[in-house]
Coordinates of C-alpha atoms and ligand atoms in Angstrom, one line a residue:
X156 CA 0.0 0.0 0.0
X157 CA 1.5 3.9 -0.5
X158 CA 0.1 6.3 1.4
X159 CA 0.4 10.1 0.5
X160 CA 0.7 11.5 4.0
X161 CA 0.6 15.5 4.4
X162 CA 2.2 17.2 7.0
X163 CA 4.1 14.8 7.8
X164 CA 7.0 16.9 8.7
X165 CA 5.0 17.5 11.8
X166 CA 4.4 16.3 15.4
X167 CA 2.2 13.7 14.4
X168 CA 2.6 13.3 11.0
X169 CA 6.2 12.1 11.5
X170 CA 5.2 10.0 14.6
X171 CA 2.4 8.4 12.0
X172 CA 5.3 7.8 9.1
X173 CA 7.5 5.9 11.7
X174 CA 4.8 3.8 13.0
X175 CA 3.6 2.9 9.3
X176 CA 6.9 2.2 8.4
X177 CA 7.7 -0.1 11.2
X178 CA 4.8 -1.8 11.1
X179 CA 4.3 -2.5 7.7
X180 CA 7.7 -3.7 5.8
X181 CA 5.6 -3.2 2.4
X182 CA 4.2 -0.2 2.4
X183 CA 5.4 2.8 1.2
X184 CA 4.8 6.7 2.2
X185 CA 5.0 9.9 0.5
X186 CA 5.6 12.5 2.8
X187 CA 4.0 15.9 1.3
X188 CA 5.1 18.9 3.5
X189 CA 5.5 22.8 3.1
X190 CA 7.7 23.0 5.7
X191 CA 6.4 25.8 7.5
X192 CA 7.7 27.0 10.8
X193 CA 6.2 24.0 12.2
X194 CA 7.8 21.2 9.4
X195 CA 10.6 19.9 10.7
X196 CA 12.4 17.1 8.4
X197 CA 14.6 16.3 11.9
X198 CA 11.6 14.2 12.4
X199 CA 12.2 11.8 10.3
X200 CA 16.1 11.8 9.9
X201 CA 16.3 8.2 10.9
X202 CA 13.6 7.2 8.2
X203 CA 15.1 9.3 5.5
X204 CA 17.4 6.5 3.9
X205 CA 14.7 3.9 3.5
X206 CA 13.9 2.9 0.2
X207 CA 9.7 3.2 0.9
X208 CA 10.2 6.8 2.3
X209 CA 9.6 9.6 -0.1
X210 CA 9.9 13.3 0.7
X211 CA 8.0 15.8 -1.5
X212 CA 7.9 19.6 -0.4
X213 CA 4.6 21.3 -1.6
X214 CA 1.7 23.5 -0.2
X215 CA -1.6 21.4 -0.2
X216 CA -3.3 24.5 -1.3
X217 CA -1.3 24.3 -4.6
X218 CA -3.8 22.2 -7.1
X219 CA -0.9 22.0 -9.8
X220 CA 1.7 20.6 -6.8
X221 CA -0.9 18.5 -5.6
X222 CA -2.0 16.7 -9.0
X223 CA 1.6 16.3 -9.9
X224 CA 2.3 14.6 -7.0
X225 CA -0.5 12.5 -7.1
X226 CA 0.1 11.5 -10.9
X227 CA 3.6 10.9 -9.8
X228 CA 3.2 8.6 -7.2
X229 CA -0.2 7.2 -7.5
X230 CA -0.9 6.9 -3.7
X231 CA -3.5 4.2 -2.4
X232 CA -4.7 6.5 0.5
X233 CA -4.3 10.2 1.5
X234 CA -4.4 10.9 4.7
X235 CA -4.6 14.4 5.8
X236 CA -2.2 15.7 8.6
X237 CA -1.2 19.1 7.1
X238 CA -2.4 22.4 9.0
X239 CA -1.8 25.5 10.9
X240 CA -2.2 23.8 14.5
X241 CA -1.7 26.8 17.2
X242 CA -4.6 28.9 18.1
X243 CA -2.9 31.8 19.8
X244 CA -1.3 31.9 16.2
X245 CA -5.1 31.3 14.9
X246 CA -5.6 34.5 17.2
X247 CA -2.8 36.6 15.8
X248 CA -2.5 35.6 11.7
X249 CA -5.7 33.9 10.8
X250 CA -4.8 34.1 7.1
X251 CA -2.5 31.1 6.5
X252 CA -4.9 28.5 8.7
X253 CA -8.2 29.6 6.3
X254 CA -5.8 28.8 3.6
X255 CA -4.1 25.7 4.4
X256 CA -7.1 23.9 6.1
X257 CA -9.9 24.9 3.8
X258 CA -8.4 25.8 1.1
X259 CA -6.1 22.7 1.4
X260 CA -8.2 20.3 2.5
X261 CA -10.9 21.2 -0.6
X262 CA -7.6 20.8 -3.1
X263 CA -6.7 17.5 -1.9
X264 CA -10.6 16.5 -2.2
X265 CA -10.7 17.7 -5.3
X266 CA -7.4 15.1 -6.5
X267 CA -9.1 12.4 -4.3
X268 CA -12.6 12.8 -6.7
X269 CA -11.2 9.4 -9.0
X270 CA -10.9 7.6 -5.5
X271 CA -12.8 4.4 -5.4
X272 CA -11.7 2.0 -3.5
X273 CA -8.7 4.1 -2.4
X274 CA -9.2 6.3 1.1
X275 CA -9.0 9.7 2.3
X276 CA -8.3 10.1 5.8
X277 CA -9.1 13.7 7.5
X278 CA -7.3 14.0 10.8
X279 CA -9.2 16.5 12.2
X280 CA -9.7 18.0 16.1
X281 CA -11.8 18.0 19.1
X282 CA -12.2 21.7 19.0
X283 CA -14.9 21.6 16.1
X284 CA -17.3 20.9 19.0
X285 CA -16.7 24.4 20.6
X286 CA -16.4 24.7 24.4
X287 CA -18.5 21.9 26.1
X288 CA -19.8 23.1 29.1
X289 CA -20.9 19.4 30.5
X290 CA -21.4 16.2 29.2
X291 CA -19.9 14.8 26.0
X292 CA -20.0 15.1 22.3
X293 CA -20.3 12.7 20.3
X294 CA -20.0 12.3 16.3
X295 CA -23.4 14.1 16.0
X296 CA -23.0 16.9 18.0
X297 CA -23.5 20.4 16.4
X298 CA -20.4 22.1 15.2
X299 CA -19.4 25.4 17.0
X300 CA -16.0 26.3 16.6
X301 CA -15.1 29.7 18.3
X302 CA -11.6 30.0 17.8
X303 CA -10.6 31.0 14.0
X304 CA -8.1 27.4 14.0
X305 CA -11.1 25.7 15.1
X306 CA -13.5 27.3 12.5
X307 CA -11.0 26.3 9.9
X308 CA -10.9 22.8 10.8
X309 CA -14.7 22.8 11.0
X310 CA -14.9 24.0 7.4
X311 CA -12.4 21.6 6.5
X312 CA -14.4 18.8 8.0
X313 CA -17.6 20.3 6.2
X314 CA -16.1 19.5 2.7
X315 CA -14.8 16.3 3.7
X316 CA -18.5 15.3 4.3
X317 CA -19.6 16.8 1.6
X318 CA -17.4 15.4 -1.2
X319 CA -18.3 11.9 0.3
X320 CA -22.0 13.1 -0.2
X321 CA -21.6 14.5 -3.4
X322 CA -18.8 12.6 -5.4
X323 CA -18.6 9.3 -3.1
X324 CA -15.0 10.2 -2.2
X325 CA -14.3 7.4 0.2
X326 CA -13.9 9.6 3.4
X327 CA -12.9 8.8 6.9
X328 CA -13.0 12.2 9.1
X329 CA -11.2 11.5 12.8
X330 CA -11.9 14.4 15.9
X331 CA -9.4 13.4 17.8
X332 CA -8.6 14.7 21.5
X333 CA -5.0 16.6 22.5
X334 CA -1.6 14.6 21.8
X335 CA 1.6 14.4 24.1
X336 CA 4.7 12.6 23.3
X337 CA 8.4 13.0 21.0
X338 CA 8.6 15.8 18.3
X339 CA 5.6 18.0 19.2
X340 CA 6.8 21.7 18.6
X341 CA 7.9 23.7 22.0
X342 CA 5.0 26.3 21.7
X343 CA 1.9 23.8 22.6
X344 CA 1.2 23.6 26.3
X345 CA 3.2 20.5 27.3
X346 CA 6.5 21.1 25.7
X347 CA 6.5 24.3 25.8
X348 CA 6.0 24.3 29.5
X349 CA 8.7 20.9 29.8
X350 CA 11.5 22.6 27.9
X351 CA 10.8 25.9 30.3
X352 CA 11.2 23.9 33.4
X353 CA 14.6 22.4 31.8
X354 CA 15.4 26.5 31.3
X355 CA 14.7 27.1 34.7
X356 CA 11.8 29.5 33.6
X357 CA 8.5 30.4 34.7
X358 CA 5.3 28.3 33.2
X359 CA 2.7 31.0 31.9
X360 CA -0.9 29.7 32.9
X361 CA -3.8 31.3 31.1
X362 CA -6.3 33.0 33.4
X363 CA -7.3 30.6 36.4
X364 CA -5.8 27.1 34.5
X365 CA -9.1 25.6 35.4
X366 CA -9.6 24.8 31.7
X367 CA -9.4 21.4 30.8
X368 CA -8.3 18.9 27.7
X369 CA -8.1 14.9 27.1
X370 CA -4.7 13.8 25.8
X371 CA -3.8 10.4 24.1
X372 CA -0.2 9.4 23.7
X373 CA 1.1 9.5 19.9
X374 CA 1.1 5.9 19.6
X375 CA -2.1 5.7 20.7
X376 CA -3.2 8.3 17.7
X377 CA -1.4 6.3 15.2
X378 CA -3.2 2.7 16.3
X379 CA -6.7 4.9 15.5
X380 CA -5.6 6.2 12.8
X381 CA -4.2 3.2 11.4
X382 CA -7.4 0.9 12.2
X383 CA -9.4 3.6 10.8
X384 CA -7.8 3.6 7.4
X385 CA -8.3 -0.1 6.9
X386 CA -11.4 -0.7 9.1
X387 CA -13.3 2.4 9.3
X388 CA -16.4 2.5 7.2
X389 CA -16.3 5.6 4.7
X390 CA -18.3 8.6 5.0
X391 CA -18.0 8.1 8.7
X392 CA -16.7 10.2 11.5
X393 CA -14.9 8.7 14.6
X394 CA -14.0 10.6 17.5
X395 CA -10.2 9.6 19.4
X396 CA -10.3 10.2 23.5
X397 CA -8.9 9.1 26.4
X398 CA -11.8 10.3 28.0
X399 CA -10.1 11.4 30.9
X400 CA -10.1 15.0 31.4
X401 CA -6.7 17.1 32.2
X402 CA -7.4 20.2 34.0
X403 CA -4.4 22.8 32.9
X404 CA -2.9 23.1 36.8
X405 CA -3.4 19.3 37.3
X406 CA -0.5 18.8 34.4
X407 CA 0.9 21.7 35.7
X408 CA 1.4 20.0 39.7
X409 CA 2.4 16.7 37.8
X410 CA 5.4 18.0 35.8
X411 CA 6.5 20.3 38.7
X412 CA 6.5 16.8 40.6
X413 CA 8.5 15.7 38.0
X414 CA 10.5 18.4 38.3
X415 CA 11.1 18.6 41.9
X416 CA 10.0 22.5 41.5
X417 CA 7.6 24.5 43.6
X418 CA 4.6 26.4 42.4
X419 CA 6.5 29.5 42.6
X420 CA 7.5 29.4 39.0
X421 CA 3.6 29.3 38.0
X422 CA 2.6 32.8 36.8
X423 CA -1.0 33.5 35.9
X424 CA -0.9 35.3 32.6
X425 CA -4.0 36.8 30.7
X426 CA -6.0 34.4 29.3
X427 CA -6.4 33.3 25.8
X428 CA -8.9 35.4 24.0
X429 CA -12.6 32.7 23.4
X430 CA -10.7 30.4 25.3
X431 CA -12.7 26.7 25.3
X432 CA -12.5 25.8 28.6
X433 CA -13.3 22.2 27.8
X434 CA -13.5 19.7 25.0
X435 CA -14.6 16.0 25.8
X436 CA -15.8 14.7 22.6
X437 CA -17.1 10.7 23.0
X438 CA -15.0 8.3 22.3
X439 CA -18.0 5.3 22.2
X440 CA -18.1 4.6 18.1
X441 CA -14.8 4.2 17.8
X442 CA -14.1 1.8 21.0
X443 CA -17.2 0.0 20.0
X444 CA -16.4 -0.6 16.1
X445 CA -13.3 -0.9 16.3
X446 CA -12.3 -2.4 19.6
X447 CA -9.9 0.7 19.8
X448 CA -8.4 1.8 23.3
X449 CA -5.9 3.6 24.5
X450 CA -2.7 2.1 26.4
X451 CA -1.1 4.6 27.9
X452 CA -1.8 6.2 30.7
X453 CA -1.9 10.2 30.9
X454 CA 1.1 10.2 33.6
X455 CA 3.0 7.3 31.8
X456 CA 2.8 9.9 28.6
X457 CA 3.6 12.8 30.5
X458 CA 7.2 10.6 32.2
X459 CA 8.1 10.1 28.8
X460 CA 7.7 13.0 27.2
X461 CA 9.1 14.2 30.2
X462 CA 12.0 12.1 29.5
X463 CA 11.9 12.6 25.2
X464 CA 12.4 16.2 26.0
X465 CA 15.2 15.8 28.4
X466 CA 17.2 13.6 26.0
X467 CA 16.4 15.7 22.8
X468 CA 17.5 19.1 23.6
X469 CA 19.3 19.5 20.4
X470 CA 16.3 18.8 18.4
X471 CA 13.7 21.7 20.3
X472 CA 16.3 24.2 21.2
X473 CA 16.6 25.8 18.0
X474 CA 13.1 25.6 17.4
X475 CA 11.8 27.7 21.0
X476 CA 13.6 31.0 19.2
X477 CA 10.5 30.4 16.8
X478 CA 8.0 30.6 19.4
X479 CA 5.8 34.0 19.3
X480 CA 4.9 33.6 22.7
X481 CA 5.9 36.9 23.8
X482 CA 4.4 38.7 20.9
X483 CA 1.0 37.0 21.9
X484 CA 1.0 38.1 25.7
X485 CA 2.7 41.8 24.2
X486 CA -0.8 41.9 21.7
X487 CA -2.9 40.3 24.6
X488 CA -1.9 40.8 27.6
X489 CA -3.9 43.5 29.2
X490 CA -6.6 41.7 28.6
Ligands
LIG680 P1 2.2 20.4 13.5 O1 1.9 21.9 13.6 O2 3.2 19.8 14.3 O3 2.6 20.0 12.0 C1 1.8 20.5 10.9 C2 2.6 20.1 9.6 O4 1.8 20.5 8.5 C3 4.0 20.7 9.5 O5 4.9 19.8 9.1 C4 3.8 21.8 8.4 O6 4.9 22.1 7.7 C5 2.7 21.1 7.6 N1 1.9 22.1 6.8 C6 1.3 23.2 7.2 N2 0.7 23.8 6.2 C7 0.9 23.1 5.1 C8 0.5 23.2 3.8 N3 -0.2 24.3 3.3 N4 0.9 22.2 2.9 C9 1.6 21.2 3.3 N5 2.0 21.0 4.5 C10 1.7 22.0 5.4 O7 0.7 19.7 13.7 P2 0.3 18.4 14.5 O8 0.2 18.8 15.9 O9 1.2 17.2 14.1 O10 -1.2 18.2 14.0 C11 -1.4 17.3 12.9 C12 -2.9 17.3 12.6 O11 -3.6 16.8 13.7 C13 -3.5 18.7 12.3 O12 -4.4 18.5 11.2 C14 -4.2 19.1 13.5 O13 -5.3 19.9 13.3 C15 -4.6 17.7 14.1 N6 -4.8 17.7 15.5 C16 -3.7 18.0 16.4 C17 -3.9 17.9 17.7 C18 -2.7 18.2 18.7 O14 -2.9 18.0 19.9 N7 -1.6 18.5 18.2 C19 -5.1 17.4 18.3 C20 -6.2 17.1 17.4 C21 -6.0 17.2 16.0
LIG681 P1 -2.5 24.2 23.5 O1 -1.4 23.2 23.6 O2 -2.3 25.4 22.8 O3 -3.7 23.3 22.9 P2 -5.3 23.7 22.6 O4 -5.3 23.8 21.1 O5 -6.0 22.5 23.1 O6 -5.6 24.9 23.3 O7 -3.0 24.5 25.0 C1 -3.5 23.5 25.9 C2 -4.1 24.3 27.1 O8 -3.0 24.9 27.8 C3 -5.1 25.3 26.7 O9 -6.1 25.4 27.7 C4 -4.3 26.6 26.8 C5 -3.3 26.3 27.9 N1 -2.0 27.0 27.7 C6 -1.5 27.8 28.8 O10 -2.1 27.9 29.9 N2 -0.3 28.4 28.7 C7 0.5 28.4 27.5 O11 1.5 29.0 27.4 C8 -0.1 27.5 26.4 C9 0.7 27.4 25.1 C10 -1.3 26.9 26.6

């Protein structure tokens, strides 16, 4: 099988070539990656010599790059990891996630239209679903993104559905809780806050750090991701969870234990402009069909990410001079 993978000069994207790749001696992947800020082909350094690994820089929102590509290689599945993935960036610079997730996503739809009994896997977000004030959402639930990253997505995910409608592309769209684990850039909560302990800096916690989010481990992701592309019944959505809510400060005490810091170094900063204070989409379909679970545990994850971080400080260093941070609380922070 060769997949076309996108973004996969990314957290998870990379995570989800390595996993295929070991997995599967006869499959092949096509890594297709702009290499923003966020594309990092580091990633994949140890993969880069193998014969079934093909790298391919191009914008998904470039039809002509996309068909070539396509034409070239011939893939038997796309699946869609390529996006703008920060909201406080979502916050700043809108421009570049309306672009690359709905502009992008409809281009690659549009390349996927001769798929029959090929696949196109979405790898979308919790965040579609808006805040959830109580109880959980499942596949059904009403879409209310309030964050412009999360509006994207949700039109993203609006055209996946519809070309399956429409032109019987062979979708599969996965809303899939928070990841932890190796390679995620140092500007998301958990490294970022990681490689600031290892700096002996302070951890900035939006407004009261009551807000909560689900995580699964990255292996985790990739198990879904990879029953889904061969199991999961197209035209279908599946939600990915833990189901086991994380409020902010509770990851906040665990890595300080993990630290052996005090809660001195926690500084309550403004908080995020429409900041969802909790997603906790339903899990159920996908744990039902599929006989999908989790494996690790949120603390286990946490440890060794703890411990990825600590042992890779050559791969985020160079990266963290990247992060806007401080442009975001200059823009925001009176708020
Ligand atoms: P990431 O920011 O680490 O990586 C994104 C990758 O996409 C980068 O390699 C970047 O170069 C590439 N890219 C961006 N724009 C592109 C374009 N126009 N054309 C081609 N490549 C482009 O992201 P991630 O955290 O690995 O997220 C992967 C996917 O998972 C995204 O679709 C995201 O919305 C979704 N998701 C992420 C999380 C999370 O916790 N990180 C949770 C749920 C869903
Ligand atoms: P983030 O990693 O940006 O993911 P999400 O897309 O789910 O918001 O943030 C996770 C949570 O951590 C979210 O509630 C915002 C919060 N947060 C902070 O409190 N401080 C920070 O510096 C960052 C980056 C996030």
């Amino acid at each position: 099988m060769r997949l076309f993978v996108t973004g996969g000069a990314g957290f998870m994207g990379s995570n989800f070539i390595r996993y295929v790749l070991t997995k599967y001696p006869e499959y092949e992947v096509v890594n297709f990656d702009k290499l923003t800020y966020a594309g990092n082909l580091e990633n994949l350094r140890d993969m880069e010599h193998d014969k079934r690994y093909t790298f391919v820089k191009g914008d998904i929102a470039d039809a002509k790059a996309v068909q070539q590509a396509m034409d070239k290689h011939r893939p038997d599945a796309i699946l869609n990891y390529a996006a703008e993935t920060h909201v406080d960036r979502s916050i700043l610079d809108p421009d570049a996630f309306v672009r690359t997730e709905v502009i992008g996503t409809y281009t690659l739809l549009e390349a996927a239209k001769t798929f029959k009994n090929r696949r196109f896997v979405q790898i979308s977000t919790d965040e579609v679903y808006g805040h959830v004030a109580s109880g959980r959402t499942s596949e059904t639930a009403m879409l209310a993104p309030r964050s412009p990253y999360s509006a994207s997505k949700a039109g993203a995910d609006l055209l996946v559905q519809a070309y399956h409608t429409t032109f019987g592309v062979p979708t599969i769209l996965t809303r899939s809780c928070n990841f932890l684990g190796p390679y995620q850039f140092p500007e998301k909560f958990i490294p970022f806050f990681i490689t600031n302990l290892i700096d002996g800096k302070s951890l900035p916690v939006y407004g009261d750090g009551k807000q909560s989010r689900e995580y699964i481990y990255v292996d985790d992701h990739c198990a879904a991701i990879d029953l889904l592309l061969h199991e999961g019944t197209a035209g279908e959505i599946y939600n990915i969870s833990s189901e086991k809510s994380q409020e902010n400060l509770t990851v906040v005490k665990l890595l300080l234990k993990m630290f052996g810091k005090d809660e001195s170094v926690v500084e309550h900063v403004a908080d995020r402009p429409g900041h969802d204070r909790r997603y906790a989409p339903d899990a159920a379909k996908l744990r039902r069909e599929l006989h999908w679970k989790p494996t690790v545990a949120f603390e286990e994850g946490l440890r060794r990410t703890v411990e990825w971080y600590r042992e890779h400080e050559g791969w985020w260093r160079p990266l963290k001079s990247g992060v806007h941070l401080k442009y975001f609380q200059q823009q925001y922070g009176d708020r």
